[in-house]
CSV table of C-alpha atoms in Angstrom, one decimal:
chain,number,residue,atom,x,y,z
A,1383,MET,CA,-10.1,-52.8,-67.0
A,1384,SER,CA,-9.9,-49.1,-66.5
A,1385,THR,CA,-11.6,-47.0,-69.2
A,1386,ASP,CA,-9.0,-44.2,-69.3
A,1387,THR,CA,-5.9,-45.3,-71.3
A,1388,LEU,CA,-2.6,-45.0,-69.4
A,1389,THR,CA,0.5,-44.3,-71.4
A,1390,ILE,CA,3.0,-47.1,-70.7
A,1391,ALA,CA,6.2,-47.0,-72.5
A,1392,THR,CA,7.4,-50.4,-73.9
A,1393,GLN,CA,10.9,-51.6,-74.7
A,1394,PRO,CA,10.4,-55.0,-76.4
A,1395,VAL,CA,13.2,-57.5,-76.3
A,1396,ALA,CA,15.3,-57.9,-79.5
A,1397,THR,CA,15.1,-61.7,-79.3
A,1398,SER,CA,12.6,-63.7,-77.3
A,1399,ARG,CA,13.9,-66.4,-75.0
A,1400,ILE,CA,10.8,-68.6,-75.5
A,1401,SER,CA,12.8,-71.2,-77.4
A,1402,GLU,CA,14.4,-72.1,-74.0
A,1403,LEU,CA,11.0,-73.4,-72.8
A,1404,ASP,CA,9.7,-76.9,-73.2
A,1405,PHE,CA,5.9,-76.6,-72.7
A,1406,ASN,CA,5.7,-80.3,-72.0
A,1407,ASN,CA,8.3,-80.2,-69.2
A,1408,ILE,CA,7.9,-76.9,-67.2
A,1409,GLU,CA,9.7,-76.5,-63.9
A,1410,PHE,CA,7.8,-74.2,-61.5
A,1411,GLY,CA,9.4,-70.8,-61.1
A,1412,LYS,CA,12.6,-71.5,-63.2
A,1413,ILE,CA,12.1,-69.8,-66.5
A,1414,PHE,CA,10.7,-66.2,-66.8
A,1415,SER,CA,8.9,-64.5,-69.6
A,1416,ASP,CA,10.5,-61.9,-71.7
A,1417,HIS,CA,9.2,-58.7,-70.1
A,1418,MET,CA,8.3,-57.1,-66.8
A,1419,LEU,CA,6.3,-54.0,-65.7
A,1420,VAL,CA,8.0,-51.5,-63.5
A,1421,ALA,CA,6.8,-48.2,-61.8
A,1422,ASP,CA,8.4,-46.1,-59.1
A,1423,PHE,CA,6.9,-44.1,-56.2
A,1424,LYS,CA,8.8,-40.9,-55.9
A,1425,ASN,CA,8.1,-37.4,-54.6
A,1426,GLY,CA,4.7,-38.6,-53.3
A,1427,ALA,CA,3.3,-40.1,-56.5
A,1428,TRP,CA,3.5,-43.3,-58.6
A,1429,GLN,CA,5.1,-42.4,-61.9
A,1430,ASN,CA,6.7,-43.6,-65.1
A,1431,PRO,CA,5.2,-47.0,-65.5
A,1432,GLU,CA,7.0,-48.9,-68.3
A,1433,ILE,CA,7.4,-52.4,-69.7
A,1434,VAL,CA,11.0,-53.4,-70.1
A,1435,PRO,CA,13.0,-56.6,-70.8
A,1436,TYR,CA,13.0,-59.0,-67.8
A,1437,GLY,CA,16.3,-58.5,-66.0
A,1438,ASN,CA,18.2,-57.5,-62.9
A,1439,MET,CA,17.4,-54.4,-60.9
A,1440,SER,CA,20.2,-52.1,-59.6
A,1441,LEU,CA,19.9,-51.6,-55.9
A,1442,SER,CA,21.8,-49.7,-53.2
A,1443,PRO,CA,23.3,-51.9,-50.4
A,1444,ALA,CA,21.3,-49.6,-48.1
A,1445,THR,CA,18.0,-50.4,-49.8
A,1446,SER,CA,15.5,-50.3,-46.9
A,1447,ALA,CA,13.5,-53.3,-48.0
A,1448,ILE,CA,16.5,-55.5,-47.5
A,1449,HIS,CA,17.1,-54.3,-43.9
A,1450,TYR,CA,13.6,-53.7,-42.6
A,1451,GLY,CA,11.3,-56.0,-44.6
A,1452,GLN,CA,9.0,-53.5,-46.3
A,1453,ALA,CA,8.1,-55.9,-49.2
A,1454,ILE,CA,4.8,-57.4,-50.3
A,1455,PHE,CA,3.6,-59.6,-53.2
A,1456,GLU,CA,0.7,-61.3,-54.9
A,1457,GLY,CA,0.3,-64.5,-56.9
A,1458,MET,CA,-2.1,-64.9,-59.8
A,1459,LYS,CA,-2.5,-66.9,-63.0
A,1460,ALA,CA,-3.4,-66.5,-66.7
A,1461,TYR,CA,-4.7,-69.5,-68.6
A,1462,ARG,CA,-4.9,-70.5,-72.3
A,1463,GLY,CA,-8.6,-70.8,-73.0
A,1464,VAL,CA,-10.1,-73.5,-75.2
A,1465,ASN,CA,-10.3,-71.0,-78.1
A,1466,GLY,CA,-6.7,-69.9,-77.6
A,1467,ASP,CA,-7.7,-66.8,-75.6
A,1468,ILE,CA,-5.7,-65.5,-72.7
A,1469,LEU,CA,-7.9,-65.7,-69.6
A,1470,LEU,CA,-6.9,-63.9,-66.4
A,1471,PHE,CA,-8.4,-65.2,-63.1
A,1472,ARG,CA,-9.8,-62.7,-60.6
A,1473,PRO,CA,-7.3,-59.9,-61.2
A,1474,TYR,CA,-9.2,-57.2,-59.4
A,1475,ASP,CA,-9.2,-59.3,-56.2
A,1476,ASN,CA,-5.4,-59.6,-56.4
A,1477,TYR,CA,-5.2,-55.8,-56.9
A,1478,LYS,CA,-7.4,-55.1,-53.9
A,1479,ARG,CA,-5.4,-57.5,-51.7
A,1480,LEU,CA,-2.1,-56.0,-52.8
A,1481,ASN,CA,-3.2,-52.6,-51.4
A,1482,ILE,CA,-4.6,-54.2,-48.2
A,1483,SER,CA,-1.1,-55.7,-47.7
A,1484,GLY,CA,0.5,-52.4,-48.6
A,1485,ALA,CA,-1.6,-50.5,-46.1
A,1486,ARG,CA,-0.4,-52.8,-43.3
A,1487,MET,CA,3.2,-52.3,-44.4
A,1488,CYS,CA,2.9,-48.5,-44.6
A,1489,MET,CA,3.1,-48.4,-48.4
A,1490,PRO,CA,1.3,-45.9,-50.6
A,1491,GLU,CA,-1.8,-47.2,-52.5
A,1492,LEU,CA,-1.1,-48.3,-56.0
A,1493,PRO,CA,-3.5,-46.9,-58.6
A,1494,GLU,CA,-5.8,-49.3,-60.4
A,1495,ASP,CA,-4.8,-48.2,-63.9
A,1496,ILE,CA,-1.1,-48.9,-63.3
A,1497,PHE,CA,-1.9,-52.4,-62.1
A,1498,MET,CA,-4.7,-53.4,-64.4
A,1499,GLN,CA,-3.6,-51.7,-67.6
A,1500,GLY,CA,0.0,-52.5,-67.0
A,1501,LEU,CA,-0.9,-56.1,-66.5
A,1502,GLU,CA,-3.0,-56.3,-69.6
A,1503,GLN,CA,-0.3,-54.8,-71.8
A,1504,LEU,CA,2.3,-57.1,-70.3
A,1505,LEU,CA,0.2,-60.1,-71.0
A,1506,ARG,CA,-0.4,-59.0,-74.6
A,1507,LEU,CA,3.3,-58.7,-75.1
A,1508,ASP,CA,4.1,-62.0,-73.6
A,1509,ALA,CA,1.0,-63.9,-74.7
A,1510,ALA,CA,3.1,-66.6,-76.3
A,1511,TRP,CA,4.4,-67.6,-72.9
A,1512,VAL,CA,0.9,-68.7,-71.7
A,1513,PRO,CA,1.2,-72.5,-71.9
A,1514,PRO,CA,-1.3,-74.4,-74.2
A,1515,THR,CA,-0.8,-77.6,-72.2
A,1516,ALA,CA,-3.5,-78.9,-69.8
A,1517,GLY,CA,-2.7,-78.3,-66.2
A,1518,SER,CA,-0.3,-75.4,-66.9
A,1519,ALA,CA,-0.7,-71.7,-66.6
A,1520,LEU,CA,1.3,-68.4,-66.6
A,1521,TYR,CA,2.1,-67.6,-63.0
A,1522,ILE,CA,2.1,-63.8,-62.4
A,1523,ARG,CA,4.0,-62.1,-59.6
A,1524,PRO,CA,3.2,-58.5,-58.7
A,1525,PHE,CA,5.3,-57.1,-55.9
A,1526,ILE,CA,6.2,-53.8,-54.2
A,1527,PHE,CA,9.3,-53.1,-52.1
A,1528,ALA,CA,10.8,-50.1,-50.3
A,1529,THR,CA,13.7,-48.4,-52.2
A,1530,ASP,CA,15.1,-45.7,-49.9
A,1531,ASP,CA,18.9,-46.0,-49.6
A,1532,PHE,CA,18.7,-45.1,-45.9
A,1533,ILE,CA,19.6,-47.0,-42.8
A,1534,GLY,CA,17.0,-46.1,-40.2
A,1535,VAL,CA,13.8,-47.8,-39.0
A,1536,ARG,CA,11.0,-45.8,-40.7
A,1537,PRO,CA,8.6,-46.3,-43.6
A,1538,SER,CA,10.4,-45.7,-46.9
A,1539,SER,CA,9.7,-42.6,-49.0
A,1540,ASN,CA,10.3,-44.4,-52.2
A,1541,TYR,CA,9.0,-47.7,-53.6
A,1542,ARG,CA,9.3,-50.0,-56.7
A,1543,PHE,CA,6.3,-51.8,-58.1
A,1544,SER,CA,6.8,-54.6,-60.6
A,1545,ILE,CA,5.1,-57.5,-62.3
A,1546,PHE,CA,6.9,-60.4,-64.0
A,1547,SER,CA,5.6,-63.9,-65.0
A,1548,CYS,CA,6.7,-67.4,-65.5
A,1549,PRO,CA,5.0,-70.4,-67.2
A,1550,VAL,CA,4.3,-73.2,-64.7
A,1551,ALA,CA,2.9,-76.7,-64.4
A,1552,SER,CA,1.6,-78.3,-61.2
A,1553,TYR,CA,3.1,-77.0,-58.0
A,1554,TYR,CA,2.8,-80.4,-56.3
A,1555,SER,CA,3.3,-83.6,-58.2
A,1556,ALA,CA,1.7,-85.9,-55.6
A,1557,PRO,CA,-0.7,-85.7,-52.6
A,1558,LEU,CA,0.9,-84.1,-49.5
A,1559,ARG,CA,2.1,-85.4,-46.2
A,1560,VAL,CA,1.7,-82.7,-43.7
A,1561,ALA,CA,2.4,-82.3,-40.0
A,1562,ILE,CA,0.5,-80.2,-37.4
A,1563,GLU,CA,2.8,-77.7,-35.9
A,1564,THR,CA,2.6,-77.3,-32.1
A,1565,LYS,CA,5.7,-75.2,-31.3
A,1566,TYR,CA,6.3,-72.5,-33.9
A,1567,VAL,CA,3.7,-70.0,-35.2
A,1568,ARG,CA,3.1,-68.4,-38.5
A,1569,SER,CA,1.2,-65.4,-37.2
A,1570,ALA,CA,-0.3,-63.9,-34.1
A,1571,GLU,CA,-3.3,-61.7,-33.5
A,1572,GLY,CA,-2.5,-58.1,-34.2
A,1573,GLY,CA,0.4,-59.1,-36.5
A,1574,ALA,CA,0.6,-59.1,-40.3
A,1575,GLY,CA,-0.6,-62.7,-40.9
A,1576,PHE,CA,-3.4,-61.5,-43.2
A,1577,ALA,CA,-1.0,-59.7,-45.4
A,1578,LYS,CA,1.1,-61.2,-48.2
A,1579,ALA,CA,4.3,-59.7,-46.6
A,1580,ALA,CA,7.6,-61.3,-47.6
A,1581,GLY,CA,8.7,-61.6,-44.0
A,1582,ASN,CA,5.8,-64.0,-43.2
A,1583,TYR,CA,7.2,-66.5,-45.6
A,1584,GLY,CA,10.8,-66.1,-44.5
A,1585,ALA,CA,10.0,-66.7,-40.9
A,1586,ALA,CA,8.0,-69.9,-41.8
A,1587,MET,CA,10.9,-71.6,-43.5
A,1588,TYR,CA,12.8,-72.9,-40.4
A,1589,PRO,CA,9.9,-75.0,-38.9
A,1590,ALA,CA,8.9,-76.1,-42.4
A,1591,LYS,CA,12.4,-77.3,-43.1
A,1592,GLN,CA,12.5,-79.3,-39.9
A,1593,MET,CA,9.3,-81.1,-40.9
A,1594,GLN,CA,10.6,-81.7,-44.4
A,1595,GLU,CA,13.6,-83.5,-43.0
A,1596,LYS,CA,11.1,-85.8,-41.3
A,1597,GLY,CA,9.3,-86.6,-44.6
A,1598,TYR,CA,6.5,-84.0,-44.5
A,1599,GLN,CA,6.1,-81.5,-47.3
A,1600,GLN,CA,4.2,-78.9,-45.4
A,1601,LEU,CA,2.9,-77.8,-42.0
A,1602,ILE,CA,-0.5,-77.2,-40.7
A,1603,TRP,CA,-0.2,-74.1,-38.6
A,1604,THR,CA,-2.1,-73.7,-35.4
A,1605,ASP,CA,-3.0,-70.7,-33.2
A,1606,HIS,CA,-0.3,-68.8,-31.4
A,1607,LYS,CA,-2.0,-69.0,-27.9
A,1608,GLU,CA,-2.7,-72.7,-27.3
A,1609,HIS,CA,-1.9,-74.5,-30.6
A,1610,LYS,CA,-5.4,-75.9,-30.4
A,1611,TYR,CA,-7.0,-74.4,-33.5
A,1612,ILE,CA,-6.0,-74.9,-37.1
A,1613,GLU,CA,-5.1,-71.9,-39.2
A,1614,GLU,CA,-3.3,-72.6,-42.5
A,1615,SER,CA,-1.3,-75.3,-44.2
A,1616,GLY,CA,2.1,-74.1,-45.4
A,1617,THR,CA,1.4,-71.3,-47.8
A,1618,MET,CA,-2.2,-72.3,-48.4
A,1619,ASN,CA,-5.6,-72.1,-46.8
A,1620,VAL,CA,-6.7,-75.5,-45.6
A,1621,MET,CA,-10.1,-77.3,-45.8
A,1622,PHE,CA,-11.6,-80.5,-44.5
A,1623,VAL,CA,-14.6,-82.6,-45.3
A,1624,ILE,CA,-16.1,-84.1,-42.1
A,1625,ASP,CA,-19.1,-86.3,-42.5
A,1626,GLY,CA,-20.1,-84.6,-45.7
A,1627,MET,CA,-19.6,-81.0,-44.5
A,1628,LEU,CA,-16.9,-78.8,-46.0
A,1629,VAL,CA,-15.2,-77.1,-43.1
A,1630,THR,CA,-12.5,-74.4,-43.1
A,1631,PRO,CA,-11.0,-71.9,-40.6
A,1632,ALA,CA,-12.7,-68.5,-40.8
A,1633,VAL,CA,-10.6,-65.7,-42.1
A,1634,SER,CA,-9.1,-63.5,-39.4
A,1635,SER,CA,-6.2,-61.2,-38.7
A,1636,THR,CA,-3.9,-64.3,-38.6
A,1637,ILE,CA,-5.2,-66.0,-41.8
A,1638,LEU,CA,-4.7,-64.9,-45.4
A,1639,SER,CA,-8.0,-64.2,-47.2
A,1640,GLY,CA,-7.2,-66.5,-50.1
A,1641,ILE,CA,-8.8,-65.9,-53.5
A,1642,THR,CA,-8.7,-69.6,-54.4
A,1643,ARG,CA,-10.2,-70.3,-51.0
A,1644,ASP,CA,-13.1,-68.0,-51.7
A,1645,SER,CA,-13.6,-69.5,-55.2
A,1646,VAL,CA,-13.7,-73.0,-53.8
A,1647,LEU,CA,-16.2,-72.1,-51.1
A,1648,THR,CA,-18.4,-70.2,-53.5
A,1649,LEU,CA,-18.5,-73.2,-56.0
A,1650,ALA,CA,-19.1,-75.7,-53.2
A,1651,ARG,CA,-22.1,-73.8,-51.9
A,1652,ASP,CA,-23.5,-73.4,-55.3
A,1653,MET,CA,-23.1,-77.1,-56.0
A,1654,GLY,CA,-25.2,-77.8,-53.0
A,1655,TYR,CA,-22.6,-78.8,-50.5
A,1656,LYS,CA,-22.8,-77.7,-46.9
A,1657,VAL,CA,-20.1,-75.3,-46.0
A,1658,GLU,CA,-18.9,-73.9,-42.6
A,1659,GLU,CA,-16.3,-71.2,-42.0
A,1660,ARG,CA,-15.5,-71.4,-38.3
A,1661,ARG,CA,-12.9,-72.3,-35.7
A,1662,VAL,CA,-11.6,-75.8,-36.5
A,1663,SER,CA,-9.8,-77.5,-33.6
A,1664,VAL,CA,-7.0,-80.1,-33.9
A,1665,GLU,CA,-9.0,-82.3,-31.6
A,1666,GLU,CA,-12.0,-82.2,-33.9
A,1667,ILE,CA,-9.8,-83.4,-36.8
A,1668,VAL,CA,-8.2,-86.2,-34.8
A,1669,GLU,CA,-11.6,-87.4,-33.4
A,1670,ALA,CA,-13.2,-87.2,-36.9
A,1671,HIS,CA,-10.4,-89.4,-38.2
A,1672,LYS,CA,-10.8,-91.9,-35.4
A,1673,ALA,CA,-14.5,-92.1,-36.1
A,1674,GLY,CA,-14.0,-92.6,-39.8
A,1675,LYS,CA,-15.6,-89.2,-40.7
A,1676,LEU,CA,-12.6,-87.3,-42.0
A,1677,GLN,CA,-13.2,-87.8,-45.7
A,1678,GLU,CA,-11.0,-85.2,-47.3
A,1679,ALA,CA,-8.3,-82.7,-46.5
A,1680,PHE,CA,-6.7,-80.3,-48.9
A,1681,GLY,CA,-5.0,-76.9,-49.3
A,1682,THR,CA,-6.1,-74.1,-51.6
A,1683,GLY,CA,-3.9,-71.5,-53.2
A,1684,THR,CA,-2.9,-69.8,-56.4
A,1685,ALA,CA,0.2,-72.0,-57.0
A,1686,ALA,CA,-1.4,-75.3,-56.3
A,1687,THR,CA,-5.2,-74.5,-56.8
A,1688,ILE,CA,-6.2,-77.6,-54.8
A,1689,ALA,CA,-3.5,-79.6,-53.2
A,1690,GLN,CA,-4.7,-82.9,-51.8
A,1691,ILE,CA,-3.5,-84.0,-48.4
A,1692,ALA,CA,-2.9,-87.8,-48.0
A,1693,THR,CA,-1.4,-87.9,-44.5
A,1694,ILE,CA,-1.7,-85.6,-41.4
A,1695,ASN,CA,0.9,-86.2,-38.6
A,1696,TYR,CA,0.0,-85.2,-35.1
A,1697,ASN,CA,2.2,-85.8,-32.1
A,1698,GLY,CA,4.1,-88.5,-33.9
A,1699,GLU,CA,1.1,-90.4,-35.3
A,1700,ASP,CA,0.3,-90.4,-39.0
A,1701,LEU,CA,-3.4,-90.1,-39.8
A,1702,GLU,CA,-4.0,-91.6,-43.2
A,1703,LEU,CA,-6.8,-90.2,-45.3
A,1704,PRO,CA,-9.1,-91.9,-47.9
A,1705,ALA,CA,-7.8,-92.3,-51.4
A,1706,ILE,CA,-7.8,-89.2,-53.6
A,1707,GLU,CA,-9.8,-90.7,-56.4
A,1708,GLY,CA,-12.7,-91.3,-54.1
A,1709,ARG,CA,-13.0,-87.7,-52.8
A,1710,GLU,CA,-16.2,-86.2,-54.0
A,1711,ILE,CA,-16.2,-82.5,-53.0
A,1712,SER,CA,-12.6,-81.4,-53.7
A,1713,ASN,CA,-12.4,-83.3,-57.0
A,1714,LYS,CA,-15.7,-82.0,-58.3
A,1715,VAL,CA,-15.0,-78.4,-57.2
A,1716,ALA,CA,-11.5,-78.6,-58.7
A,1717,ALA,CA,-12.8,-79.8,-62.0
A,1718,GLU,CA,-15.4,-77.1,-62.2
A,1719,LEU,CA,-13.0,-74.4,-61.2
A,1720,ASP,CA,-10.6,-75.5,-63.9
A,1721,LYS,CA,-13.3,-75.4,-66.5
A,1722,ILE,CA,-14.2,-71.8,-65.6
A,1723,LYS,CA,-10.6,-70.7,-65.6
A,1724,THR,CA,-10.1,-72.1,-69.1
A,1725,GLY,CA,-13.4,-71.0,-70.7
A,1726,GLN,CA,-14.8,-74.6,-70.8
A,1727,ALA,CA,-17.8,-73.6,-68.6
A,1728,PRO,CA,-19.9,-70.5,-68.1
A,1729,ASP,CA,-18.5,-67.9,-65.6
A,1730,PRO,CA,-21.5,-66.6,-63.6
A,1731,TYR,CA,-19.2,-64.9,-61.1
A,1732,ASN,CA,-17.4,-62.7,-63.6
A,1733,TRP,CA,-14.1,-64.1,-62.3
A,1734,VAL,CA,-12.4,-64.4,-65.7
A,1735,GLN,CA,-11.0,-61.4,-67.6
A,1736,LYS,CA,-10.3,-62.0,-71.2
A,1737,ILE,CA,-7.2,-60.3,-72.6
A,1738,SER,CA,-7.8,-58.9,-76.0
A,1739,LEU,CA,-4.8,-59.6,-78.3
């Protein structure tokens, strides 16, 4: 965390809502913690960071983010450690990526002290909301949106930054059935596919909904030019194990640089597995399946961590993958990553930030 102490005013709630939460039955994204951090960009500077009770924001109907899409966000998690500590996973990486997204969307850079110290104070205040149950975490959502009350296509002069959180369990309750998308695209070269911009997710809902109606929970996105190369899976990065090799599409201007993705690749390499970051063609995946060499497929992301893929549909044909329990690389990496996040294993990468209570 930053060494200089930032003054952040705090308005604690009169009565906590934590009694509404059943830690043994948590629905993802339904119940929110007591407080949120807010700060505004006005007159050319970020100012007045404060922690207030979680609640609605008052907005003008002309708020420019609503009309022109200047909105970005991050997703991160805090975990309850084995000793009861609150452990935050790779917060600096989320902070850096937030500003990368912001630069692409013409937003002012957010200072590190507002993000890091504000997050630390918020987690201290809402520490009771970090679930103690295995497989659960406190999901943290930082976001920035344009707040000019002006109808005109231009970058806003004013912005709101906020962080709120919600306790969560597993995002997916079962292995996924996915379909390779060959008509619609998530992103194109020169676009904003590498940024966590809200519009990227809104535009992806229609093709995803079409496939969900056919029985597939997610898409595997392909390149915008020829639909020959794999990019992402739904809202996650995607990885395959082909004949013992962990293979994933290389990060580009069309693919989000996932923090979980980087964590998985780092652990896999250090555990002695062969890893390749490169172009991955649809044909390669189909042929590997036919040859019996497609051993694993899974998505990586903050919400799901590692989401196993059981079925890949391509051109109307379902490619069934090996049983989840027999998958070596993804299961071993997922187990080790979980141990690091919860303080059960050493953290040689300095990924975990302990929040002092």
